[in-house]
Short mmCIF file of N, CA and C in Angstrom, two decimals:
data_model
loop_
_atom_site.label_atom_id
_atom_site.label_comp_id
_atom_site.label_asym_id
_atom_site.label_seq_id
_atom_site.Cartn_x
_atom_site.Cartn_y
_atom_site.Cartn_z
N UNK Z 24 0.82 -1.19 0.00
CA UNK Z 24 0.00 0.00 0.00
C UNK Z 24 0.86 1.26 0.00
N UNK Z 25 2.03 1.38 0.79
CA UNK Z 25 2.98 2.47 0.99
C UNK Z 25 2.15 3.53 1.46
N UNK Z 26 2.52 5.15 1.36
CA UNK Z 26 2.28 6.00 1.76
C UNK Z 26 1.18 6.84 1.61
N UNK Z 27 -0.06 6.65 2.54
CA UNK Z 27 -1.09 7.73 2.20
C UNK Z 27 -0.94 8.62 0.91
N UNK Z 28 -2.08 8.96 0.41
CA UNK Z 28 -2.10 9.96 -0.55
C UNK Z 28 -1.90 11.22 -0.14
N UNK Z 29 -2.17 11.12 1.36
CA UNK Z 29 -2.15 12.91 2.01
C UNK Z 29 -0.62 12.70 2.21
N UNK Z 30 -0.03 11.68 2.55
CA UNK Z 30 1.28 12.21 2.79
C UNK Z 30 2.29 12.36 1.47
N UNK Z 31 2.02 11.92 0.64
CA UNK Z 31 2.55 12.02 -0.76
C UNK Z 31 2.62 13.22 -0.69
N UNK Z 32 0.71 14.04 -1.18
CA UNK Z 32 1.09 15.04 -1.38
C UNK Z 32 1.54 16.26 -0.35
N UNK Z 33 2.07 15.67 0.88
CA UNK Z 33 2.67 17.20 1.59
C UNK Z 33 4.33 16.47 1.20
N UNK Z 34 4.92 15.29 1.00
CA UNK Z 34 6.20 14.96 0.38
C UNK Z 34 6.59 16.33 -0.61
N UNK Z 35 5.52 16.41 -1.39
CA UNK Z 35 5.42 17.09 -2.64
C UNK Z 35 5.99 18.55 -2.56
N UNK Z 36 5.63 18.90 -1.40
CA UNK Z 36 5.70 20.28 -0.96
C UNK Z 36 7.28 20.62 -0.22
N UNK Z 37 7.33 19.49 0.50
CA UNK Z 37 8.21 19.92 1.81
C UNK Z 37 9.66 18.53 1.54
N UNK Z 38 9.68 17.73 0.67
CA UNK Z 38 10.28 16.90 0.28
C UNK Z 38 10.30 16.15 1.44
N UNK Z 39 11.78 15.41 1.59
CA UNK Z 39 12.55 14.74 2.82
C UNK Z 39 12.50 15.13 4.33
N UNK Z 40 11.96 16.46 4.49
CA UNK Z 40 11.85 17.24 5.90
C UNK Z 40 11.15 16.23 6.98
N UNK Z 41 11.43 16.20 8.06
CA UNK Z 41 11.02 15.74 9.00
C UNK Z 41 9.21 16.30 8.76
N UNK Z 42 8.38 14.94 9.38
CA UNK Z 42 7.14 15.26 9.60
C UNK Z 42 6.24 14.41 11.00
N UNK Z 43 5.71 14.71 11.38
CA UNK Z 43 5.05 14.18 12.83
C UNK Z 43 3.85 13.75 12.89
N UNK Z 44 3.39 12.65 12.42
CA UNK Z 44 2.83 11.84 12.38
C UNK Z 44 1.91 10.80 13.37
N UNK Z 45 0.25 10.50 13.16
CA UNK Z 45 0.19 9.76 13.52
C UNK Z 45 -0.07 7.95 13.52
N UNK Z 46 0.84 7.52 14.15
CA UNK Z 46 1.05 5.83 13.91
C UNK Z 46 0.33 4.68 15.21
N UNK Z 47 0.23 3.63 14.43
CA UNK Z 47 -0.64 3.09 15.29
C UNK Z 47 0.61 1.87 15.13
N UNK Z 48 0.59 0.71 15.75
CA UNK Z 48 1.64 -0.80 16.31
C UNK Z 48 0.50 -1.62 16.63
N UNK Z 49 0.64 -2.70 17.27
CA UNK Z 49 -0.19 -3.88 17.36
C UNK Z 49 0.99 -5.25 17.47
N UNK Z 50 0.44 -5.68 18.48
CA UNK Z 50 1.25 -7.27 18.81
C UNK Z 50 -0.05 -7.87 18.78
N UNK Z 51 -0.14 -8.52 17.86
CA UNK Z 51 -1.54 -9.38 17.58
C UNK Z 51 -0.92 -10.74 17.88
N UNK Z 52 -1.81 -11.05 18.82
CA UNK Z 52 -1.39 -12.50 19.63
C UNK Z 52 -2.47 -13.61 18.99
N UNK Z 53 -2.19 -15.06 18.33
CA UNK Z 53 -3.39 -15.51 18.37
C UNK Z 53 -3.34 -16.67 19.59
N UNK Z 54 -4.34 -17.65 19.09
CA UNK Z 54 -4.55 -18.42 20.19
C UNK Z 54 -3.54 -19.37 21.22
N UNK Z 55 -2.52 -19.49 20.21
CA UNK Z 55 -1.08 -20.24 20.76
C UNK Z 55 -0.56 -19.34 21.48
N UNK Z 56 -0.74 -18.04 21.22
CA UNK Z 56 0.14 -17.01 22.13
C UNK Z 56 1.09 -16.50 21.19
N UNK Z 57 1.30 -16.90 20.05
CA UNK Z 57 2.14 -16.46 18.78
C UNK Z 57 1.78 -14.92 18.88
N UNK Z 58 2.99 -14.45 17.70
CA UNK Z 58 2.82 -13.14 17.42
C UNK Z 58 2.68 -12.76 16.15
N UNK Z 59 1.97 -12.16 15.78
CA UNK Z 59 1.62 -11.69 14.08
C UNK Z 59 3.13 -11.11 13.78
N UNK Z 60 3.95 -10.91 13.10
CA UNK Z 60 4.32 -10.35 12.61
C UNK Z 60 5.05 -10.31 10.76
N UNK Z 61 5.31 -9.14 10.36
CA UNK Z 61 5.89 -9.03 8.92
C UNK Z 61 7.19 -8.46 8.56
N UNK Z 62 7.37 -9.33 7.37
CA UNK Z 62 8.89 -8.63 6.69
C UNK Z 62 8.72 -7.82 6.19
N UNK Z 63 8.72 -6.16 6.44
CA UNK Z 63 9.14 -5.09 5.18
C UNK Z 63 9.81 -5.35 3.87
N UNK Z 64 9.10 -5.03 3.45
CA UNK Z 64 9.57 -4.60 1.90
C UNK Z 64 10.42 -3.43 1.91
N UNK Z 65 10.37 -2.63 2.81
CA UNK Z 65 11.41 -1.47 2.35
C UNK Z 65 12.77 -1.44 3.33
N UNK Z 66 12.81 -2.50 4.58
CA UNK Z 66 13.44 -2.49 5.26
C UNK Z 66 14.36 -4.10 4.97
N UNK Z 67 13.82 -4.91 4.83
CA UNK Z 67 13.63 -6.36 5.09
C UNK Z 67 13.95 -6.64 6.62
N UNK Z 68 13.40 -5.99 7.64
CA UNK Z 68 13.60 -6.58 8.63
C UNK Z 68 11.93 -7.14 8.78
N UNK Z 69 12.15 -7.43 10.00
CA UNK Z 69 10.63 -8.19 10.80
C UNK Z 69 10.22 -7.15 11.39
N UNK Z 70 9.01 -6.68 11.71
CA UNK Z 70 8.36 -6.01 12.77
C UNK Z 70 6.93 -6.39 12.81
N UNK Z 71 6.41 -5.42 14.22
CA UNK Z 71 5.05 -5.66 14.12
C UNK Z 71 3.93 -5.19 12.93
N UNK Z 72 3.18 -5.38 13.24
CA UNK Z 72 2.22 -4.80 11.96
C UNK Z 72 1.36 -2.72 12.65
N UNK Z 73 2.23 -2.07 11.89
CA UNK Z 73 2.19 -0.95 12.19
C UNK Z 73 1.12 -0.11 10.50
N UNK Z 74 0.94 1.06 10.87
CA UNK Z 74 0.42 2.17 10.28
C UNK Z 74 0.41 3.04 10.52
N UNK Z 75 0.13 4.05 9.52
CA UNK Z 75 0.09 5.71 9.99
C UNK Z 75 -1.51 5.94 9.61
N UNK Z 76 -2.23 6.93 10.49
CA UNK Z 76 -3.77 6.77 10.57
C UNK Z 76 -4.24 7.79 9.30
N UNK Z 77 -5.16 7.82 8.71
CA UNK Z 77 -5.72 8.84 8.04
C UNK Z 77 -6.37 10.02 8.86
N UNK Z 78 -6.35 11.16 8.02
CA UNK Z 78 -6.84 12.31 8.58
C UNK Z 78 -8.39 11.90 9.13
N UNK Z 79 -8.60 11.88 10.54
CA UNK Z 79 -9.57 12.01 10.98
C UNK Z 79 -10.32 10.08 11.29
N UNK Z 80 -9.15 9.48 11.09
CA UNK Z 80 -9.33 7.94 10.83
C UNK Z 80 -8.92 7.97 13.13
N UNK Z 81 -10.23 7.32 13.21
CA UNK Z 81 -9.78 6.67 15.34
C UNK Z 81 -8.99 5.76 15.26
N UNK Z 82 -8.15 5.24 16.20
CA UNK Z 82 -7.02 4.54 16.54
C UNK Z 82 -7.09 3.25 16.16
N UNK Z 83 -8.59 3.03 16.82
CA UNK Z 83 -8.53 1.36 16.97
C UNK Z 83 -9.30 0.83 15.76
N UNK Z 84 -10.00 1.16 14.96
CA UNK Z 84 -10.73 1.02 13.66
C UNK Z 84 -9.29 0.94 12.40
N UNK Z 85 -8.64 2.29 12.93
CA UNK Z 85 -6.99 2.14 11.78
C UNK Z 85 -6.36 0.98 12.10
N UNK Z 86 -6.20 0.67 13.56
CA UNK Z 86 -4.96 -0.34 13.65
C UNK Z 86 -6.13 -2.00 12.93
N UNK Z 87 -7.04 -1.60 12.79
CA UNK Z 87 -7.81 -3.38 12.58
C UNK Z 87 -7.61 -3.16 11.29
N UNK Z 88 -7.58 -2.02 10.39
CA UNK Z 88 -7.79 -2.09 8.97
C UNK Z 88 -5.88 -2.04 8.43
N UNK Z 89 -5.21 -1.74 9.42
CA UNK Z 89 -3.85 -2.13 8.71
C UNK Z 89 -3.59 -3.40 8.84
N UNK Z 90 -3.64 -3.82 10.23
CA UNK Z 90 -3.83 -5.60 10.25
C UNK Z 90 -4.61 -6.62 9.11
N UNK Z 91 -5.81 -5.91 8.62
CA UNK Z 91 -6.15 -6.67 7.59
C UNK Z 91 -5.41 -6.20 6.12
N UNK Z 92 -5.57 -5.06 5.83
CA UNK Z 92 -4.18 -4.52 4.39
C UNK Z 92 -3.15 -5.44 4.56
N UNK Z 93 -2.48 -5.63 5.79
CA UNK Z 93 -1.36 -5.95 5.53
C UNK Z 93 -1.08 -7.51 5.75
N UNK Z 94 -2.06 -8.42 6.53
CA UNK Z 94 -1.76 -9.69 6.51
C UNK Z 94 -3.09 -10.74 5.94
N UNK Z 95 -4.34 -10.03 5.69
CA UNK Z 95 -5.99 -10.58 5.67
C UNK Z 95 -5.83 -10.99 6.77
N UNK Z 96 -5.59 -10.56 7.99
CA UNK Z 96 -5.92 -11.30 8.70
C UNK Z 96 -7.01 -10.21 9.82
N UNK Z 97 -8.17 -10.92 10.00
CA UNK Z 97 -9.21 -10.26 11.30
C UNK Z 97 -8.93 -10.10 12.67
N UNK Z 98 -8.71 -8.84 13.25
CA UNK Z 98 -8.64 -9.45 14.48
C UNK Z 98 -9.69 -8.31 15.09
N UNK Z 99 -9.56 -8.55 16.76
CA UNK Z 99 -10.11 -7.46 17.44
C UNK Z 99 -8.86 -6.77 18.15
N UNK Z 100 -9.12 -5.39 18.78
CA UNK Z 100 -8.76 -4.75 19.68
C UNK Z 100 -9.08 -5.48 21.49
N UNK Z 101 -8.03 -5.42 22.07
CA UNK Z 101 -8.43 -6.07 23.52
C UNK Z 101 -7.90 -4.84 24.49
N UNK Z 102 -6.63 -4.06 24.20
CA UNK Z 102 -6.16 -3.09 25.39
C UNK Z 102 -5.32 -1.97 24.17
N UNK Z 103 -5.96 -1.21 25.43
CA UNK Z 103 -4.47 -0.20 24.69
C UNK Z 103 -3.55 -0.34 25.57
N UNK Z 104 -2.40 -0.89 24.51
CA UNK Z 104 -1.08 -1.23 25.25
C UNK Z 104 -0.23 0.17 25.51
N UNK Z 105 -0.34 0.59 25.08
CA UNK Z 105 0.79 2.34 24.91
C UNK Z 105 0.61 3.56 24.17
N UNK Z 106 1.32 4.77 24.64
CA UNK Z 106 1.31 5.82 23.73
C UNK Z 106 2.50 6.00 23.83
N UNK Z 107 3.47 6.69 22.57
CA UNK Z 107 4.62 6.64 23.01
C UNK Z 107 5.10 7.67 21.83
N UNK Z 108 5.98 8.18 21.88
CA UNK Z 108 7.04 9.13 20.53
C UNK Z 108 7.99 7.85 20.04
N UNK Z 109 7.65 8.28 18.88
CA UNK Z 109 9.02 7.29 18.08
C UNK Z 109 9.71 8.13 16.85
N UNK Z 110 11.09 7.69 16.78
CA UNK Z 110 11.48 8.49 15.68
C UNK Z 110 13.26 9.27 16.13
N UNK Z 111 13.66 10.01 15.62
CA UNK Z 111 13.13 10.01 13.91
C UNK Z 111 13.27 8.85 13.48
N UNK Z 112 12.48 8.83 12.50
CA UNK Z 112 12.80 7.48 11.46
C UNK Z 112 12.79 7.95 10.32
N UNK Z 113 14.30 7.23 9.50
CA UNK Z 113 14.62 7.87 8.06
C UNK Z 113 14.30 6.51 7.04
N UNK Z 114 13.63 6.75 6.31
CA UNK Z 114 13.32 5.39 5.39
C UNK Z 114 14.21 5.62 4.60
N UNK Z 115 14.20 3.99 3.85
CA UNK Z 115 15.24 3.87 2.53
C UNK Z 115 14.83 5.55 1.39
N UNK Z 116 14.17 5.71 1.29
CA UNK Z 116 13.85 6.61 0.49
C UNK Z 116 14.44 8.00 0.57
N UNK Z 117 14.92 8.64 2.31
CA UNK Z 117 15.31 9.53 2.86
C UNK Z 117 14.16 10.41 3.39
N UNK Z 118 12.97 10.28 3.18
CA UNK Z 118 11.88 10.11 4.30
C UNK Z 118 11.96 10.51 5.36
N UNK Z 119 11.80 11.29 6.13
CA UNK Z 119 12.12 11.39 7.87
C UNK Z 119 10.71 11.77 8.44
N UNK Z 120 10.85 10.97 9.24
CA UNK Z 120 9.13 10.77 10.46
C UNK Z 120 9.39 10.69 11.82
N UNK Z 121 8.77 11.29 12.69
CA UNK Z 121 8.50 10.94 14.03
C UNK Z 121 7.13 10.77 14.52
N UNK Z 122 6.79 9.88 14.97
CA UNK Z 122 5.69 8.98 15.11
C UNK Z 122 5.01 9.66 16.32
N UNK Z 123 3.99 9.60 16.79
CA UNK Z 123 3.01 9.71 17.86
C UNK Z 123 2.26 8.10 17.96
N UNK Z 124 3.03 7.02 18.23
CA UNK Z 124 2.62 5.66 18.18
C UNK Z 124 1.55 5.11 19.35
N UNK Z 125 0.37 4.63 18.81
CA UNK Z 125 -0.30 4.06 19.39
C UNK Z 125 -0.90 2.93 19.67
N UNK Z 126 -0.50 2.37 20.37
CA UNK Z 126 -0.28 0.55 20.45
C UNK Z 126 -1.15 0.04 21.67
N UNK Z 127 -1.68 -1.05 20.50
CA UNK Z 127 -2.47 -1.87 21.32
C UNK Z 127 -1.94 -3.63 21.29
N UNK Z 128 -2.82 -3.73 22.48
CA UNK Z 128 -2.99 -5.41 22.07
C UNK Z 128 -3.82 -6.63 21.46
N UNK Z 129 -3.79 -7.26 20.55
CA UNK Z 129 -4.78 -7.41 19.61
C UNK Z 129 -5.07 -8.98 19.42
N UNK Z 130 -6.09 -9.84 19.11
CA UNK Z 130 -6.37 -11.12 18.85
C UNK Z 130 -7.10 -11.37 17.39
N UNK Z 131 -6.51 -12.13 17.41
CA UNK Z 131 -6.90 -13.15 15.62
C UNK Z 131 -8.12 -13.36 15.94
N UNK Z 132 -9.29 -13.10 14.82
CA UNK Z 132 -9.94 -13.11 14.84
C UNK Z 132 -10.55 -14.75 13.79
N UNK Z 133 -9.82 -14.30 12.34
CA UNK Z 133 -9.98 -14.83 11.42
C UNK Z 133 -9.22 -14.71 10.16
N UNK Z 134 -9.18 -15.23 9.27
CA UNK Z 134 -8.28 -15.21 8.59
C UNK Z 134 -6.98 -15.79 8.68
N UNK Z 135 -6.51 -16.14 7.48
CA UNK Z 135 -4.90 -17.10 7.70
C UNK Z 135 -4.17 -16.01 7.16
N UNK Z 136 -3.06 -15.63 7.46
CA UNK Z 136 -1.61 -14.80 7.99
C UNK Z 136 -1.24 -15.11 6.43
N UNK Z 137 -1.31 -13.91 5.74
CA UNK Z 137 -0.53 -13.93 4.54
C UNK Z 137 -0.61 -12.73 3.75
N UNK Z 138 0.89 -12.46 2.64
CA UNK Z 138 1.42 -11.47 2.38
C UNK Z 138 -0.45 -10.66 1.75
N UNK Z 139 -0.67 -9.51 2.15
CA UNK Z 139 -1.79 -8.88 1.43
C UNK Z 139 -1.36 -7.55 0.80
N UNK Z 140 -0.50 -7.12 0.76
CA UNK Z 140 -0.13 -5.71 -0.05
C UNK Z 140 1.34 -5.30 -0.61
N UNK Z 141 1.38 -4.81 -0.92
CA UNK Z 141 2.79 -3.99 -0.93
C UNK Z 141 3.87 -4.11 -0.01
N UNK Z 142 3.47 -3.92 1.21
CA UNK Z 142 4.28 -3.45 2.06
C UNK Z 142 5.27 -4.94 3.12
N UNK Z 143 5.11 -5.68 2.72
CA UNK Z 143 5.15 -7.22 2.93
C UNK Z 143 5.98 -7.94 2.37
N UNK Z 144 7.30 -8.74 2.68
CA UNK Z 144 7.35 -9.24 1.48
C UNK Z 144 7.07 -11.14 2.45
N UNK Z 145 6.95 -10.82 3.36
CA UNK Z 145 6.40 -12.53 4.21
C UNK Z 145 5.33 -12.03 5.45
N UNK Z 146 4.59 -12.99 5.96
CA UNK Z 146 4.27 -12.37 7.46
C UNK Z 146 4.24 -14.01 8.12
N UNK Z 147 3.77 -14.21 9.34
CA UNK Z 147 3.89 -15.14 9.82
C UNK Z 147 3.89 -14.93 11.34
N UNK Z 148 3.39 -16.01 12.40
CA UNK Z 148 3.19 -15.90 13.43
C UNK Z 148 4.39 -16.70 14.11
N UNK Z 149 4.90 -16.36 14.94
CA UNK Z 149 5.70 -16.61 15.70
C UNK Z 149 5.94 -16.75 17.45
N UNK Z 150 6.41 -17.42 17.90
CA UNK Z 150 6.09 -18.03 19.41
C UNK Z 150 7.40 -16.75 20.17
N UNK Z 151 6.61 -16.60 21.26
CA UNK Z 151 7.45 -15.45 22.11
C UNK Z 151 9.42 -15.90 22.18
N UNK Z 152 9.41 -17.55 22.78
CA UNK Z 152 10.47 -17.70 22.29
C UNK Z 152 11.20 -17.62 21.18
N UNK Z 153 10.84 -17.75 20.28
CA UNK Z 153 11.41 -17.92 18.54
C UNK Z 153 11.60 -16.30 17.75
N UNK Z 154 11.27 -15.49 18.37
CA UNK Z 154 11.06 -13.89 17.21
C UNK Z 154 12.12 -13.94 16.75
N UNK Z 155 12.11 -13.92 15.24
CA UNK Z 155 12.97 -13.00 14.43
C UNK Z 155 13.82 -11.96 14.98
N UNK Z 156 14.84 -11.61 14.63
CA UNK Z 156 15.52 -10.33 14.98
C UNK Z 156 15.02 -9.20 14.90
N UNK Z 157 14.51 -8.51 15.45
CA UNK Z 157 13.73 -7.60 15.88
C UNK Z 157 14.07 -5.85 16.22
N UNK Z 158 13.65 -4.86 15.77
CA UNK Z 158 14.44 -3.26 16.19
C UNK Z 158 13.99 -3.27 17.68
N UNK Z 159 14.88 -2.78 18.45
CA UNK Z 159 14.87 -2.80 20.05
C UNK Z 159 12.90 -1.79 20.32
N UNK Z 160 12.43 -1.01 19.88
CA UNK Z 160 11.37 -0.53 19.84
C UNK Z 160 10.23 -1.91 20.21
N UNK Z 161 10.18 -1.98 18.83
CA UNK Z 161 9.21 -3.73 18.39
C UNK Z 161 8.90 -4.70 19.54
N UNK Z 162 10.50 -5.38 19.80
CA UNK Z 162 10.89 -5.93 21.26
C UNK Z 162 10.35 -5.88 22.28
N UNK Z 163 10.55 -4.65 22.45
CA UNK Z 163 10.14 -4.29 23.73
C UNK Z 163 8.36 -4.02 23.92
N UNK Z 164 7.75 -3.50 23.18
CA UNK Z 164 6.69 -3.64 22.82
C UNK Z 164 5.70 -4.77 23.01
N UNK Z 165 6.59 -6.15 22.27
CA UNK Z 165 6.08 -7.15 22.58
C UNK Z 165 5.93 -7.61 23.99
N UNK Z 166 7.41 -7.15 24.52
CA UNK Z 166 7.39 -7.42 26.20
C UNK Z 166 6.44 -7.07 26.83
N UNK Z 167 5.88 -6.02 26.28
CA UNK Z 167 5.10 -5.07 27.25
C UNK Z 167 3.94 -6.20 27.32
N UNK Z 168 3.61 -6.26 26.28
CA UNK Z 168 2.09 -7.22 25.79
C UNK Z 168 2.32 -8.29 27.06
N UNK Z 169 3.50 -9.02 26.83
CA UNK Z 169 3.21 -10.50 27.15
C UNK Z 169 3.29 -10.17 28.78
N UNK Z 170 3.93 -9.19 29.61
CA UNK Z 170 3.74 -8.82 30.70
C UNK Z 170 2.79 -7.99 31.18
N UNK Z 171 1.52 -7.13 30.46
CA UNK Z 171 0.22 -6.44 30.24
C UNK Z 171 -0.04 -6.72 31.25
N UNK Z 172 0.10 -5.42 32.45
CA UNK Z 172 -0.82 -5.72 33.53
C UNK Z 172 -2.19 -5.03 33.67
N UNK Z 173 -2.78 -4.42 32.79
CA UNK Z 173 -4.08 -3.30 32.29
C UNK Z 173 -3.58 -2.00 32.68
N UNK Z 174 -2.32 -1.80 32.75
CA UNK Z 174 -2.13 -0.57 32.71
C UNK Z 174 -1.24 0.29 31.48
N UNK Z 175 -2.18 0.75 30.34
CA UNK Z 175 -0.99 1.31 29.23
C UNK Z 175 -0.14 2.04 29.99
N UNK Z 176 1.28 2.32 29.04
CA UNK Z 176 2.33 2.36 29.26
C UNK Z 176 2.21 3.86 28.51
N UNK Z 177 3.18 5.10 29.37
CA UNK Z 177 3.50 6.21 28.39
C UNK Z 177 4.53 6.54 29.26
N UNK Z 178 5.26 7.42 28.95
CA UNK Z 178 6.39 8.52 29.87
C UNK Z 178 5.67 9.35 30.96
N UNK Z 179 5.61 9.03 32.15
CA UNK Z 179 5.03 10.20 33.03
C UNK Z 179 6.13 10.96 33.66
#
């Protein structure tokens, strides 16, 4: 899918400049306790299944509709796991973003785990022991999940 059309066109304007953004994360757990996650296409690393929201798009409606763009897979919303700043982040492209990330914790609903867009080039569920190599962000993230005591997490 890549980059909103709204963010294209402010690219257009302001090129490579830093921009502040809002992003949504998700550790979608299914019933084994596995973890959703995907290979970038623009990175080739592993991470969770993330997005940036549309203008005027709510948190938890964006994070279910990137989960399905990006793997078909259904799930629900169960907690909000966090709010947090992330960034900068410079994509292959030279891109620069800092995130306003909003992360939850999420369950399979339906659907089988597979590449659905662009942005993908594998996805696959994986057991807390076993993750892929992972950006220390992601990681920790997941930690948070699998230790979730109902209290989201922010900087106080």
């Amino acid at each position: 899918m890549g980059s909103p059309d709204f963010i294209l066109k402010l690219r257009e304007k302001i090129g490579h400049d830093p921009l502040w953004l809002p992003g949504v994360r998700a550790v979608v757990f299914d019933d084994a306790g596995r973890v959703l996650l995907g290979e970038r296409s623009d990175t080739g690393g592993w991470a969770l299944i993330t997005g940036i929201l549309e203008p005027g798009e709510e948190p938890g409606p964006g994070m279910l509709r990137e989960i399905f763009e990006e793997t078909a897979v259904e799930a629900r919303i169960e907690h909000l796991l966090g709010v947090a700043a992330v960034g900068p982040v410079t994509f292959p492209n030279g891109d620069v973003c800092d995130f306003l990330n909003i992360e939850f914790i999420a369950r399979h609903e339906s659907g089988t785990a597979r590449v659905n867009d662009d942005e993908s080039v594998a996805v696959g569920w994986f057991a807390i022991d076993e993750l892929p190599p992972l950006r220390p962000g992601h990681l920790s993230c997941i930690q948070r999940a699998v230790a979730f005591d109902g209290q989201p997490h922010f900087e106080r």
